[in-house]
CSV table of C-alpha atoms in Angstrom, one decimal:
chain,number,residue,atom,x,y,z
A,1,UNK,CA,163.5,140.4,75.4
A,2,UNK,CA,167.2,140.8,74.6
A,3,UNK,CA,168.1,144.4,74.3
A,4,UNK,CA,170.7,145.8,71.9
A,5,UNK,CA,174.1,146.0,73.6
A,6,UNK,CA,176.0,149.2,74.3
A,7,UNK,CA,178.9,149.9,72.0
A,8,UNK,CA,182.3,148.8,73.1
A,9,UNK,CA,183.6,151.2,75.7
A,10,UNK,CA,186.3,153.6,74.9
A,11,UNK,CA,186.3,155.0,78.5
A,12,UNK,CA,188.9,153.9,81.0
A,13,UNK,CA,188.7,150.5,82.5
A,14,UNK,CA,190.3,148.6,85.4
A,15,UNK,CA,193.4,146.3,85.1
A,16,UNK,CA,194.4,144.2,87.9
A,17,UNK,CA,196.5,141.3,89.3
A,18,UNK,CA,194.6,138.6,91.2
A,19,UNK,CA,196.3,137.1,94.2
A,20,UNK,CA,196.1,133.5,95.2
A,21,UNK,CA,194.8,131.9,98.4
A,22,UNK,CA,192.9,134.9,99.5
A,23,UNK,CA,195.7,137.4,99.9
A,24,UNK,CA,195.3,141.1,99.6
A,25,UNK,CA,195.1,142.2,95.9
A,26,UNK,CA,197.1,145.3,95.7
A,27,UNK,CA,195.9,146.2,92.2
A,28,UNK,CA,192.4,144.9,92.4
A,29,UNK,CA,190.4,148.1,92.6
A,30,UNK,CA,188.5,147.4,95.8
A,31,UNK,CA,188.2,151.2,96.1
A,32,UNK,CA,188.5,153.5,93.1
A,33,UNK,CA,190.4,151.7,90.4
A,34,UNK,CA,187.2,151.0,88.5
A,35,UNK,CA,187.0,154.8,88.0
A,36,UNK,CA,190.7,155.2,87.1
A,37,UNK,CA,191.1,152.4,84.5
A,38,UNK,CA,192.4,153.3,81.1
A,39,UNK,CA,192.0,150.8,78.4
A,40,UNK,CA,189.9,150.5,75.2
A,41,UNK,CA,188.5,147.0,75.6
A,42,UNK,CA,189.2,143.8,73.7
A,43,UNK,CA,188.2,143.3,70.1
A,44,UNK,CA,184.8,141.8,71.3
A,45,UNK,CA,184.3,144.2,74.2
A,46,UNK,CA,184.8,144.2,77.9
A,47,UNK,CA,183.5,141.7,80.5
A,48,UNK,CA,183.5,143.3,84.0
A,49,UNK,CA,183.6,140.8,86.9
A,50,UNK,CA,182.7,142.0,90.4
A,51,UNK,CA,183.3,139.3,93.0
A,52,UNK,CA,182.0,139.1,96.6
A,53,UNK,CA,185.6,139.8,97.8
A,54,UNK,CA,189.2,139.6,96.6
A,55,UNK,CA,190.2,138.2,99.9
A,56,UNK,CA,188.7,134.7,99.4
A,57,UNK,CA,190.5,132.2,97.2
A,58,UNK,CA,187.2,130.8,95.9
A,59,UNK,CA,186.2,134.1,94.3
A,60,UNK,CA,189.7,134.8,93.1
A,61,UNK,CA,189.6,131.5,91.3
A,62,UNK,CA,186.5,132.0,89.2
A,63,UNK,CA,187.7,135.5,88.5
A,64,UNK,CA,191.0,134.1,87.1
A,65,UNK,CA,189.1,131.5,85.1
A,66,UNK,CA,186.8,134.1,83.6
A,67,UNK,CA,189.8,136.3,82.8
A,68,UNK,CA,191.6,133.5,81.1
A,69,UNK,CA,188.7,132.2,79.1
A,70,UNK,CA,187.4,135.7,78.2
A,71,UNK,CA,190.7,137.0,76.9
A,72,UNK,CA,191.1,133.8,74.8
A,73,UNK,CA,187.7,134.7,73.3
A,74,UNK,CA,188.8,138.3,72.5
A,75,UNK,CA,187.4,140.2,75.4
A,76,UNK,CA,189.1,142.5,77.9
A,77,UNK,CA,188.3,141.1,81.3
A,78,UNK,CA,188.5,143.3,84.4
A,79,UNK,CA,188.1,141.9,87.9
A,80,UNK,CA,187.4,143.7,91.1
A,81,UNK,CA,185.6,143.2,94.4
A,82,UNK,CA,185.2,144.6,97.9
A,83,UNK,CA,187.6,143.8,100.7
A,84,UNK,CA,184.9,141.8,102.6
A,85,UNK,CA,181.7,139.9,101.6
A,86,UNK,CA,179.8,142.1,104.0
A,87,UNK,CA,180.6,145.3,102.1
A,88,UNK,CA,177.4,145.3,100.0
A,89,UNK,CA,177.6,149.0,99.2
A,90,UNK,CA,181.1,148.7,97.8
A,91,UNK,CA,180.1,145.9,95.5
A,92,UNK,CA,177.0,147.8,94.3
A,93,UNK,CA,179.2,150.9,93.7
A,94,UNK,CA,181.6,148.9,91.5
A,95,UNK,CA,178.8,147.5,89.4
A,96,UNK,CA,177.3,150.9,88.9
A,97,UNK,CA,180.6,152.2,87.7
A,98,UNK,CA,180.8,149.5,85.1
A,99,UNK,CA,177.2,150.2,84.0
A,100,UNK,CA,178.1,153.9,83.5
A,101,UNK,CA,181.1,152.9,81.4
A,102,UNK,CA,179.0,150.7,79.2
A,103,UNK,CA,180.8,147.4,79.4
A,104,UNK,CA,179.7,144.5,77.2
A,105,UNK,CA,178.7,142.2,80.0
A,106,UNK,CA,178.8,142.0,83.8
A,107,UNK,CA,179.4,139.0,86.0
A,108,UNK,CA,178.9,139.1,89.7
A,109,UNK,CA,178.4,137.0,92.8
A,110,UNK,CA,176.0,138.9,94.9
A,111,UNK,CA,177.0,139.9,98.5
A,112,UNK,CA,173.2,140.6,99.0
A,113,UNK,CA,170.6,138.8,97.0
A,114,UNK,CA,168.2,141.7,97.5
A,115,UNK,CA,170.4,144.7,97.0
A,116,UNK,CA,171.7,143.3,93.8
A,117,UNK,CA,168.3,143.4,92.1
A,118,UNK,CA,168.3,147.2,91.6
A,119,UNK,CA,171.7,147.2,89.7
A,120,UNK,CA,170.6,144.2,87.6
A,121,UNK,CA,167.7,146.3,86.5
A,122,UNK,CA,169.9,149.3,85.9
A,123,UNK,CA,172.2,147.3,83.7
A,124,UNK,CA,169.3,145.9,81.8
A,125,UNK,CA,168.0,149.4,81.1
A,126,UNK,CA,171.4,150.1,79.5
A,127,UNK,CA,171.4,146.9,77.4
A,128,UNK,CA,174.1,145.3,79.5
A,129,UNK,CA,173.5,141.6,80.3
A,130,UNK,CA,174.2,140.4,83.8
A,131,UNK,CA,175.4,136.9,84.6
A,132,UNK,CA,175.5,135.5,88.2
A,133,UNK,CA,178.0,133.0,89.6
A,134,UNK,CA,178.0,131.3,93.0
A,135,UNK,CA,175.3,133.5,94.6
A,136,UNK,CA,171.9,134.3,93.0
A,137,UNK,CA,169.5,137.2,93.2
A,138,UNK,CA,166.0,137.5,94.5
A,139,UNK,CA,164.8,138.9,91.2
A,140,UNK,CA,165.8,141.2,88.3
A,141,UNK,CA,166.4,140.4,84.6
A,142,UNK,CA,169.7,138.6,84.9
A,143,UNK,CA,170.5,136.3,82.0
A,144,UNK,CA,171.8,133.2,83.8
A,145,UNK,CA,173.0,131.9,87.2
A,146,UNK,CA,175.9,129.5,86.9
A,147,UNK,CA,177.0,127.8,90.1
A,148,UNK,CA,176.4,125.2,92.7
A,149,UNK,CA,173.0,124.2,93.8
A,150,UNK,CA,173.8,125.4,97.3
A,151,UNK,CA,170.7,124.0,98.9
A,152,UNK,CA,171.6,120.5,97.5
A,153,UNK,CA,175.1,121.0,98.7
A,154,UNK,CA,173.9,121.8,102.2
A,155,UNK,CA,171.8,118.6,102.1
A,156,UNK,CA,174.9,116.6,101.1
A,157,UNK,CA,176.7,118.1,104.2
A,158,UNK,CA,173.8,117.1,106.4
A,159,UNK,CA,173.9,113.6,105.1
A,160,UNK,CA,177.7,113.3,105.8
A,161,UNK,CA,177.2,114.6,109.3
A,162,UNK,CA,174.3,112.2,109.9
A,163,UNK,CA,176.4,109.3,108.7
A,164,UNK,CA,179.5,110.2,110.8
A,165,UNK,CA,178.0,111.5,114.0
A,166,UNK,CA,175.8,109.2,116.1
A,167,UNK,CA,174.3,111.8,118.3
A,168,UNK,CA,174.9,115.1,120.1
A,169,UNK,CA,174.9,118.8,119.8
A,170,UNK,CA,175.6,120.6,116.5
A,171,UNK,CA,176.3,124.3,115.8
A,172,UNK,CA,176.3,126.2,112.5
A,173,UNK,CA,178.7,129.0,111.3
A,174,UNK,CA,176.7,130.9,108.7
A,175,UNK,CA,178.1,133.5,106.3
A,176,UNK,CA,176.4,136.9,106.6
A,177,UNK,CA,172.8,138.2,106.3
A,178,UNK,CA,171.7,138.4,102.7
A,179,UNK,CA,174.3,136.0,101.4
A,180,UNK,CA,172.2,133.8,99.1
A,181,UNK,CA,174.8,131.0,98.8
A,182,UNK,CA,175.4,130.4,102.5
A,183,UNK,CA,171.7,130.9,103.4
A,184,UNK,CA,170.8,128.0,101.1
A,185,UNK,CA,173.6,125.8,102.4
A,186,UNK,CA,172.4,126.3,105.9
A,187,UNK,CA,168.8,125.6,105.0
A,188,UNK,CA,169.6,122.4,103.2
A,189,UNK,CA,171.8,121.2,106.0
A,190,UNK,CA,169.3,122.1,108.7
A,191,UNK,CA,166.4,120.4,107.0
A,192,UNK,CA,168.3,117.1,106.5
A,193,UNK,CA,169.5,117.0,110.1
A,194,UNK,CA,166.1,117.8,111.6
A,195,UNK,CA,164.1,115.5,109.3
A,196,UNK,CA,166.5,112.5,109.2
A,197,UNK,CA,168.8,112.5,112.2
A,198,UNK,CA,166.7,113.3,115.3
A,199,UNK,CA,169.6,112.3,117.7
A,200,UNK,CA,171.6,115.3,116.4
A,201,UNK,CA,170.4,118.5,117.9
A,202,UNK,CA,171.2,121.9,116.2
A,203,UNK,CA,171.6,124.1,119.3
A,204,UNK,CA,172.9,127.4,117.8
A,205,UNK,CA,173.8,129.3,114.7
A,206,UNK,CA,175.7,132.5,114.2
A,207,UNK,CA,177.3,134.6,111.4
A,208,UNK,CA,181.0,134.4,111.0
A,209,UNK,CA,181.2,136.5,107.8
A,210,UNK,CA,183.1,133.8,105.9
A,211,UNK,CA,186.3,134.9,107.7
A,212,UNK,CA,188.9,132.7,109.5
A,213,UNK,CA,189.4,135.1,112.4
A,214,UNK,CA,185.7,135.7,113.0
A,215,UNK,CA,185.0,132.0,112.8
A,216,UNK,CA,187.6,131.4,115.5
A,217,UNK,CA,185.9,133.9,117.7
A,218,UNK,CA,182.4,132.5,117.2
A,219,UNK,CA,183.6,129.0,117.7
A,220,UNK,CA,185.3,129.9,121.0
A,221,UNK,CA,182.0,131.3,122.2
A,222,UNK,CA,180.2,128.1,121.1
A,223,UNK,CA,182.7,125.9,122.9
A,224,UNK,CA,182.2,127.8,126.1
A,225,UNK,CA,178.5,127.5,125.9
A,226,UNK,CA,178.4,123.9,124.8
A,227,UNK,CA,181.4,122.0,126.2
A,228,UNK,CA,179.9,118.7,125.0
A,229,UNK,CA,179.6,119.8,121.4
A,230,UNK,CA,179.9,117.1,118.8
A,231,UNK,CA,179.8,118.7,115.4
A,232,UNK,CA,180.2,122.1,113.6
A,233,UNK,CA,178.9,122.8,110.1
A,234,UNK,CA,180.5,125.8,108.5
A,235,UNK,CA,178.9,127.3,105.4
A,236,UNK,CA,182.3,128.1,103.8
A,237,UNK,CA,185.9,126.8,104.2
A,238,UNK,CA,187.4,129.9,105.7
A,239,UNK,CA,185.1,129.5,108.6
A,240,UNK,CA,185.8,125.7,108.8
A,241,UNK,CA,189.5,126.4,109.0
A,242,UNK,CA,188.9,129.0,111.7
A,243,UNK,CA,186.7,126.7,113.6
A,244,UNK,CA,189.3,123.9,113.3
A,245,UNK,CA,191.9,126.2,114.8
A,246,UNK,CA,189.7,127.1,117.7
A,247,UNK,CA,188.8,123.5,118.4
A,248,UNK,CA,192.4,122.4,118.3
A,249,UNK,CA,193.4,125.2,120.7
A,250,UNK,CA,190.7,124.0,123.1
A,251,UNK,CA,192.1,120.4,122.9
A,252,UNK,CA,188.7,119.1,121.6
A,253,UNK,CA,189.7,117.9,118.1
A,254,UNK,CA,189.0,114.2,118.9
A,255,UNK,CA,185.5,115.2,120.2
A,256,UNK,CA,184.2,117.4,117.4
A,257,UNK,CA,183.6,116.8,113.7
A,258,UNK,CA,184.0,119.8,111.4
A,259,UNK,CA,182.5,120.1,107.9
A,260,UNK,CA,183.1,123.0,105.7
A,261,UNK,CA,181.9,124.1,102.2
A,262,UNK,CA,183.7,125.2,99.1
A,263,UNK,CA,186.4,122.6,98.6
A,264,UNK,CA,189.3,125.1,98.5
A,265,UNK,CA,192.8,123.6,98.4
A,266,UNK,CA,193.6,124.9,101.9
A,267,UNK,CA,190.6,123.0,103.3
A,268,UNK,CA,191.7,119.8,101.5
A,269,UNK,CA,195.1,120.2,103.1
A,270,UNK,CA,193.5,120.8,106.4
A,271,UNK,CA,191.6,117.5,106.0
A,272,UNK,CA,194.8,115.7,105.2
A,273,UNK,CA,196.4,117.3,108.3
A,274,UNK,CA,193.5,116.3,110.5
A,275,UNK,CA,192.4,119.9,111.2
A,276,UNK,CA,188.9,119.4,109.8
A,277,UNK,CA,187.0,116.4,108.6
A,278,UNK,CA,185.1,117.2,105.4
A,279,UNK,CA,184.1,119.8,103.0
A,280,UNK,CA,181.6,120.1,100.1
A,281,UNK,CA,183.6,120.9,97.0
A,282,UNK,CA,182.4,123.5,94.5
A,283,UNK,CA,183.9,124.0,91.0
A,284,UNK,CA,184.8,127.7,90.6
A,285,UNK,CA,187.2,127.2,87.7
A,286,UNK,CA,184.5,125.3,85.9
A,287,UNK,CA,182.0,128.1,86.7
A,288,UNK,CA,184.4,130.7,85.2
A,289,UNK,CA,184.8,128.9,82.0
A,290,UNK,CA,181.1,128.2,81.7
A,291,UNK,CA,180.0,131.8,82.3
A,292,UNK,CA,182.2,133.0,79.4
A,293,UNK,CA,180.6,130.3,77.2
A,294,UNK,CA,177.2,131.6,78.3
A,295,UNK,CA,178.2,135.2,77.5
A,296,UNK,CA,179.4,134.3,74.0
A,297,UNK,CA,176.2,132.3,73.3
A,298,UNK,CA,173.9,135.1,74.5
A,299,UNK,CA,175.7,137.7,72.5
A,300,UNK,CA,175.4,135.4,69.4
A,301,UNK,CA,171.6,135.4,69.9
A,302,UNK,CA,171.5,131.8,71.2
A,303,UNK,CA,169.2,130.6,74.0
A,304,UNK,CA,171.0,130.5,77.4
A,305,UNK,CA,169.8,128.4,80.3
A,306,UNK,CA,168.5,130.5,83.3
A,307,UNK,CA,170.0,128.2,85.9
A,308,UNK,CA,173.1,126.0,85.5
A,309,UNK,CA,174.2,123.6,88.3
A,310,UNK,CA,177.9,123.0,88.2
A,311,UNK,CA,177.7,120.3,90.8
A,312,UNK,CA,179.5,119.6,94.1
A,313,UNK,CA,181.2,116.7,95.8
A,314,UNK,CA,182.0,115.5,99.3
A,315,UNK,CA,185.7,115.7,100.2
A,316,UNK,CA,187.1,113.6,103.1
A,317,UNK,CA,190.5,112.1,103.9
A,318,UNK,CA,189.8,109.4,101.3
A,319,UNK,CA,189.9,111.8,98.4
A,320,UNK,CA,191.3,115.1,99.7
A,321,UNK,CA,194.5,114.9,97.6
A,322,UNK,CA,192.4,115.2,94.5
A,323,UNK,CA,191.2,118.6,95.7
A,324,UNK,CA,194.5,120.2,96.3
A,325,UNK,CA,193.8,122.2,93.2
A,326,UNK,CA,190.5,123.9,92.3
A,327,UNK,CA,188.2,122.0,90.0
């Protein structure tokens, strides 16, 4: 049952500037700015957005979209996140700070689908609704998940690989343990390859933490172990870009197909430049707008769908120019 909402906060809140293309956000509050903020909220209250990280353009984009749509609707919108998607404790700490401040609503993309459950329950006890984007939770009374059907997106990636690689060895670059989005992408991809394309063999999978540098390192190890490798599936585009750099440095670009996931503009450009082959495009700008619509509907007493699929598309050299801006 919907609980009464906390009064609009008068305590201090966080103000920030969001960087583009995954750069360091100098005012983002990845550490203590959530504690040091000092504003009274918008006329309709405050929406607190806690991303997985402020160092990935995908998360920056939906944060910007929520901020723009939320402010237009009369809310103050504050956006923060940890420096890395693996910093689960920092994300939880940020959310707990906003719960203590009594914000009107919380939006988050969980670094850990299990760890997030406890803070969702804490927010519910305080009458603060929680909305999820991009990555879901293993439980807890969140109001709505708005984002890509990541399992279906992984299946789409598997189908593209199966149609573009006749046979050979395949490796996977996963995100990090507990990352609901990348786990589902890898699951969908793996099940399609194993059930429909028996001539493609998945020989290894490893975590690359959704980071370019880590993906380069993991890919270099894979290339040493499997010199006849034919395809690399990366569960996000930062990892695809890193894998592409490692493959190019090894002089194996003509031998290996690379498919990413996210559809970030940098990946679209990498496809145009021949550095990777494909990506599965999500729609973070759309997610941001839709989550604000869901918040407004919920606060107005309307029924909100529990799961909202924002869709995804395959991006290749044929349509990459369309994805040089986030959808």
